[in-house]
Short mmCIF file of C-alpha atoms in Angstrom, two decimals:
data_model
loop_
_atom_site.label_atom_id
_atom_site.label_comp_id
_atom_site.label_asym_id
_atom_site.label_seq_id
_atom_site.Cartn_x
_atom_site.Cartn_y
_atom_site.Cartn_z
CA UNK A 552 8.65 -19.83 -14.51
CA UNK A 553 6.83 -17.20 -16.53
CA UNK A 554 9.29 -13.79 -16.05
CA UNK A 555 5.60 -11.63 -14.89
CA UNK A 556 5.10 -14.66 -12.43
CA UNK A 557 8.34 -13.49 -10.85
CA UNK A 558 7.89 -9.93 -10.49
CA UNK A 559 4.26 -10.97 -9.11
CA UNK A 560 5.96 -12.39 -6.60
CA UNK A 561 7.98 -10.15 -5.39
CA UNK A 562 5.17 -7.56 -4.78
CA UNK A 563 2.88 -10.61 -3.10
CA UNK A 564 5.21 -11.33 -0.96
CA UNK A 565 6.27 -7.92 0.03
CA UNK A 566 2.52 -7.19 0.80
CA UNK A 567 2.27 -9.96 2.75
CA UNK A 568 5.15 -8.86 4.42
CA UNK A 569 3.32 -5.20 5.09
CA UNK A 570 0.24 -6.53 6.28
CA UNK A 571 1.71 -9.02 8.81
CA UNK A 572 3.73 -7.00 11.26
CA UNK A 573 5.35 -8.34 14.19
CA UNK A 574 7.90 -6.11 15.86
CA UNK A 575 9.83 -6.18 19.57
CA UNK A 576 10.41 -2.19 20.86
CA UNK A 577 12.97 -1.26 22.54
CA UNK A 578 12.78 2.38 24.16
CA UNK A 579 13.64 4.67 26.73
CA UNK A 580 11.68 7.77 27.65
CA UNK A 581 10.73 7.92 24.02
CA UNK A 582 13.97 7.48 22.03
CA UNK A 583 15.37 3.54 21.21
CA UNK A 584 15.42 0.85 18.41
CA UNK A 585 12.44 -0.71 17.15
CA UNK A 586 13.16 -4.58 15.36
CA UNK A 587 10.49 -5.70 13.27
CA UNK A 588 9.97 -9.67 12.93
CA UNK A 589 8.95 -9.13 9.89
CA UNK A 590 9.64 -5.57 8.83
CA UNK A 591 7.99 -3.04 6.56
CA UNK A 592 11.61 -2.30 5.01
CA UNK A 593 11.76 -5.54 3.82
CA UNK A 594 8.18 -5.63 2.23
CA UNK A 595 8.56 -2.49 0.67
CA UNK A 596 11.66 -3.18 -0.71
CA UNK A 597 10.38 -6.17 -2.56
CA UNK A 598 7.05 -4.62 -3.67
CA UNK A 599 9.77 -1.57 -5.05
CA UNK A 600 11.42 -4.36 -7.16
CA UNK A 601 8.76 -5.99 -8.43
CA UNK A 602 6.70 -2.83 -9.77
CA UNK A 603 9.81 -1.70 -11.27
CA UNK A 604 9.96 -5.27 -12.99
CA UNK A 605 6.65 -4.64 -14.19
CA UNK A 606 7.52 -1.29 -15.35
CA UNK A 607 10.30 -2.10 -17.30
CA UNK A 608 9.34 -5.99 -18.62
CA UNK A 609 5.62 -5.17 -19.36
CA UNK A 610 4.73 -3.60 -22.80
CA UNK A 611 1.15 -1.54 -22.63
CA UNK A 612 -0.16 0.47 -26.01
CA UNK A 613 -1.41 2.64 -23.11
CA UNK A 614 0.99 5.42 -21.87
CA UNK A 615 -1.84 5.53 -18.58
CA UNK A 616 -0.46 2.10 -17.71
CA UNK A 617 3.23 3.15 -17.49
CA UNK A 618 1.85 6.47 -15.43
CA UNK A 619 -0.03 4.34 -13.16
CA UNK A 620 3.19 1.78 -12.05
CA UNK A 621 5.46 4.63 -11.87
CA UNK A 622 3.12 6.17 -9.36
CA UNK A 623 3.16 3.23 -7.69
CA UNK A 624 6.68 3.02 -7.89
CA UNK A 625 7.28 6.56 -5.87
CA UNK A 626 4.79 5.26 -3.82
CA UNK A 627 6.83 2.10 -3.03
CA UNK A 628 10.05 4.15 -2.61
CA UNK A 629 8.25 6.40 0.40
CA UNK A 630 7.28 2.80 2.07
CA UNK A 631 10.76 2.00 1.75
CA UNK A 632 11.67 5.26 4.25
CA UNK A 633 8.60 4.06 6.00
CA UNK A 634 10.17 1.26 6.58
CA UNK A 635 13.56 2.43 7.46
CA UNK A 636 11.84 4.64 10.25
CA UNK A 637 10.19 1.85 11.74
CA UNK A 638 13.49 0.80 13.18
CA UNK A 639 14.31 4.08 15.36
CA UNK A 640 11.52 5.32 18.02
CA UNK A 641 11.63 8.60 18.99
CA UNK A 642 9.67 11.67 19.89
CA UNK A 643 8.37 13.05 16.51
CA UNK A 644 6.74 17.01 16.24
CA UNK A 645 3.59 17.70 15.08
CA UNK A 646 5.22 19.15 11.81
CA UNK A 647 6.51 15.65 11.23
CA UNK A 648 3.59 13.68 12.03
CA UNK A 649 1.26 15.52 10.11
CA UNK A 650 4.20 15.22 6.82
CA UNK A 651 4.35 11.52 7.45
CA UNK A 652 0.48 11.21 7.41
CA UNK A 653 0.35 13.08 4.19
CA UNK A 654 3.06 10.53 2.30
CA UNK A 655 1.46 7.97 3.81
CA UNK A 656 -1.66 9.42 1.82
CA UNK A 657 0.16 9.08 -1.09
CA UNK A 658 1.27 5.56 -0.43
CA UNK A 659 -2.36 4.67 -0.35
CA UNK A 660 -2.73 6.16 -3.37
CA UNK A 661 -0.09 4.39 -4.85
CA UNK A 662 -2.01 1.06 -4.33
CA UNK A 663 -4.74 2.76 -6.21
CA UNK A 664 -2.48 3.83 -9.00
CA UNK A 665 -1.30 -0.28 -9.42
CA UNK A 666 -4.86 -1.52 -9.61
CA UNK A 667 -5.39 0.83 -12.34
CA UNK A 668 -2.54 -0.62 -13.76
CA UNK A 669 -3.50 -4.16 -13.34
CA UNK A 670 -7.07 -3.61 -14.68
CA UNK A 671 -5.39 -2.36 -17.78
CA UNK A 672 -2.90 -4.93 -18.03
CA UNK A 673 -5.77 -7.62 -17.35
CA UNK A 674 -7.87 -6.11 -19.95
CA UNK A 675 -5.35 -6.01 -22.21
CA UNK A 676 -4.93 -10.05 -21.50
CA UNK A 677 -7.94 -10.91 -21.90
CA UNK A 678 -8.55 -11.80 -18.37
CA UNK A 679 -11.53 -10.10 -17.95
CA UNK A 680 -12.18 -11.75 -14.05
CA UNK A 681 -9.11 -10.53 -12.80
CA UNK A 682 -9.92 -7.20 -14.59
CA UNK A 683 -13.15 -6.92 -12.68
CA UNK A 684 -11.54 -7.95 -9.30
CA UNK A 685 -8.91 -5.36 -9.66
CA UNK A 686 -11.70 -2.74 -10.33
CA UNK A 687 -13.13 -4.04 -6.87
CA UNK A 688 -9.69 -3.73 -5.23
CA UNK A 689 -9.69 -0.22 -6.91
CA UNK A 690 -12.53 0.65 -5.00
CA UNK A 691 -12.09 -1.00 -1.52
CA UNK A 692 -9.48 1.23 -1.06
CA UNK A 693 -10.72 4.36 -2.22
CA UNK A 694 -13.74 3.97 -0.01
CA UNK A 695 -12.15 1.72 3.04
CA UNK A 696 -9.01 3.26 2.84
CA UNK A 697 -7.93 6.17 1.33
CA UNK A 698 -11.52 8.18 2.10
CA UNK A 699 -11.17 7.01 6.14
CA UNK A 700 -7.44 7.81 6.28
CA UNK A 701 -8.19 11.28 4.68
CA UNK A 702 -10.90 12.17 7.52
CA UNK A 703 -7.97 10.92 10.10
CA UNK A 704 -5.66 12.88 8.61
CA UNK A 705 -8.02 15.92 8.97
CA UNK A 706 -8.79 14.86 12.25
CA UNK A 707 -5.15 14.04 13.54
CA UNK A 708 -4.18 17.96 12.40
CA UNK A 709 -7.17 19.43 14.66
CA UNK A 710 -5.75 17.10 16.98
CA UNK A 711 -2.43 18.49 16.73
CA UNK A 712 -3.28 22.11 16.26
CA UNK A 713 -5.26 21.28 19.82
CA UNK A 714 -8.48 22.70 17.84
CA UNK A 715 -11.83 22.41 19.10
CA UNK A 716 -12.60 19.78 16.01
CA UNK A 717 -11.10 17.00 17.02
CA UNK A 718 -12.86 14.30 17.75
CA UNK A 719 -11.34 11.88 20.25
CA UNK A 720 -11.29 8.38 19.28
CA UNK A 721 -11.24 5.66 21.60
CA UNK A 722 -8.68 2.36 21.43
CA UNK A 723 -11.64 0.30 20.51
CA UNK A 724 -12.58 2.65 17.80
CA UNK A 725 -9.03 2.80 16.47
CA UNK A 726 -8.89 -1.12 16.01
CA UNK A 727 -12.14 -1.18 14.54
CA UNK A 728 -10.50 1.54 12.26
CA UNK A 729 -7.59 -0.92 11.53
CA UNK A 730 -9.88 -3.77 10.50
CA UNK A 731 -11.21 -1.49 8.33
CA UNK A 732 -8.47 -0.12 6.28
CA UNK A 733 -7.17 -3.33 6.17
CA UNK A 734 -9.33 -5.58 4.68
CA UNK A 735 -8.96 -3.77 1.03
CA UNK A 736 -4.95 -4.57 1.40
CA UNK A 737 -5.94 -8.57 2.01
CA UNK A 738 -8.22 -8.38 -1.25
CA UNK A 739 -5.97 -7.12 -2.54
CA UNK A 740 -3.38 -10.12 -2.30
CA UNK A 741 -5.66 -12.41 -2.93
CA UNK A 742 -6.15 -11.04 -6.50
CA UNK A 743 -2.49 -10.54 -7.12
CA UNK A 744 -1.83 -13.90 -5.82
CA UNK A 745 -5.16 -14.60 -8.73
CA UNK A 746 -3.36 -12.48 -11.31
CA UNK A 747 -0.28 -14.68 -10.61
CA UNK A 748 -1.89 -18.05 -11.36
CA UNK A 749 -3.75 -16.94 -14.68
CA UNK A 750 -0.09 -15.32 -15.82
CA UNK A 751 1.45 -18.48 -14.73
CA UNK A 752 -1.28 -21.09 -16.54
CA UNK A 753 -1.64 -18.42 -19.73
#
C-alpha cells in the first residue's frame, strides 16, 4: 500500500469518526461522565496522526503547503482536548463557553488550512479534479461553516452577556443549523476518500 494511502486513511477515518457521533450521558444535576460510541477523541487522534504523516512524508517546493498542514495540525491537537472533554459533563461558565467556541473557530479553520494544502499537493500531482474538488471543499466551509459558526459565535456571546442582540433560536432552527455546517465536512470525505484512490492507482 502506497505510504500517502496510509496517512489518508488515518484522517478519513478519523473524520468519519467526527461526523458520526453516538454517545450514552450519564449525569447528575449537571456534573457526570459522558461515553461516546464512537468518540471525538478517537477521531481526532487519528486525523492528528495522519496530518502529521503528511507533514513529515510529503515533500512540497511550496513552504505555504507545510504552513497550511501544520495549521491543521494545531487544529487537530485542540480536537483532541475536544475530544477529551466530551467524556466529563459538567456546568461550564460563560468565560469557558465563549473560549471553547473560539478554538472551535479555529478548528474550523484548520479544515480550511488542509484543503489548501491538498489543492496544492493535488496541483502539484497533476490531479487537477481532485484539485478543483478540494477548492470546492475550501469553500463549503468557509461559507457553510466557518461564516455561520462565526455569526453563532457572535450571537452565543450576546447570549451570554444577556444583551439585547441575541437572537433566540429555536430547536428546529438549530438542527437545520447542523445540517448545514455539516454537509461541507461529508464533501469533504468524499474527496479525501477521492484523493485516496488517485494516490493509491498513481
Amino acid at each position: 500500500m502506497n505510504i500517502l494511502t496510509r496517512h489518508f486513511n488515518y484522517i478519513l477515518v478519523g473524520s468519519i469518526c467526527i461526523i458520526i457521533d453516538v454517545n450514552i450521558s450519564n449525569a447528575t444535576n449537571g456534573k457526570g461522565l459522558n461515553l461516546d460510541l464512537i468518540n471525538d477523541f478517537l477521531g481526532a487522534s487519528l486525523i492528528f496522526v495522519g496530518v502529521r504523516y503528511l507533514l513529515l512524508n510529503t515533500t512540497s517546493t511550496s513552504q505555504q503547503y507545510y504552513s497550511y498542514l501544520k495549521t491543521a495540525l494545531y487544529a487537530a491537537s485542540i480536537s483532541i482536548y475536544f475530544g477529551a472533554l466530551d467524556f466529563f459533563v459538567f456546568p461550564q461558565p460563560s468565560w469557558f463557553i465563549i473560549l471553547n467556541m473560539f478554538l472551535q473557530l479555529f478548528v474550523i479553520y484548520g479544515a480550511i488550512a488542509f484543503c489548501k494544502a491538498m489543492f496544492i499537493l493535488t496541483d502539484h500531482a497533476e490531479d487537477f479534479e481532485n484539485r478543483n474538488r478540494w477548492k470546492t471543499a475550501q469553500s463549503l466551509i468557509i461559507y457553510l461553516t466557518f461564516i455561520p459558526y462565526t455569526l453563532i459565535l457572535i450571537n452565543s456571546i450576546f447570549e451570554l452577556t444577556e444583551s439585547n442582540m441575541y437572537i433566540d433560536l429555536s430547536a428546529r432552527w438549530a438542527l437545520y443549523i447542523i445540517l448545514l455546517l455539516s454537509i461541507p465536512f461529508i464533501y469533504f470525505i468524499w474527496v479525501l476518500y477521492k484523493t485516496k484512490q488517485h494516490i493509491k492507482q498513481v
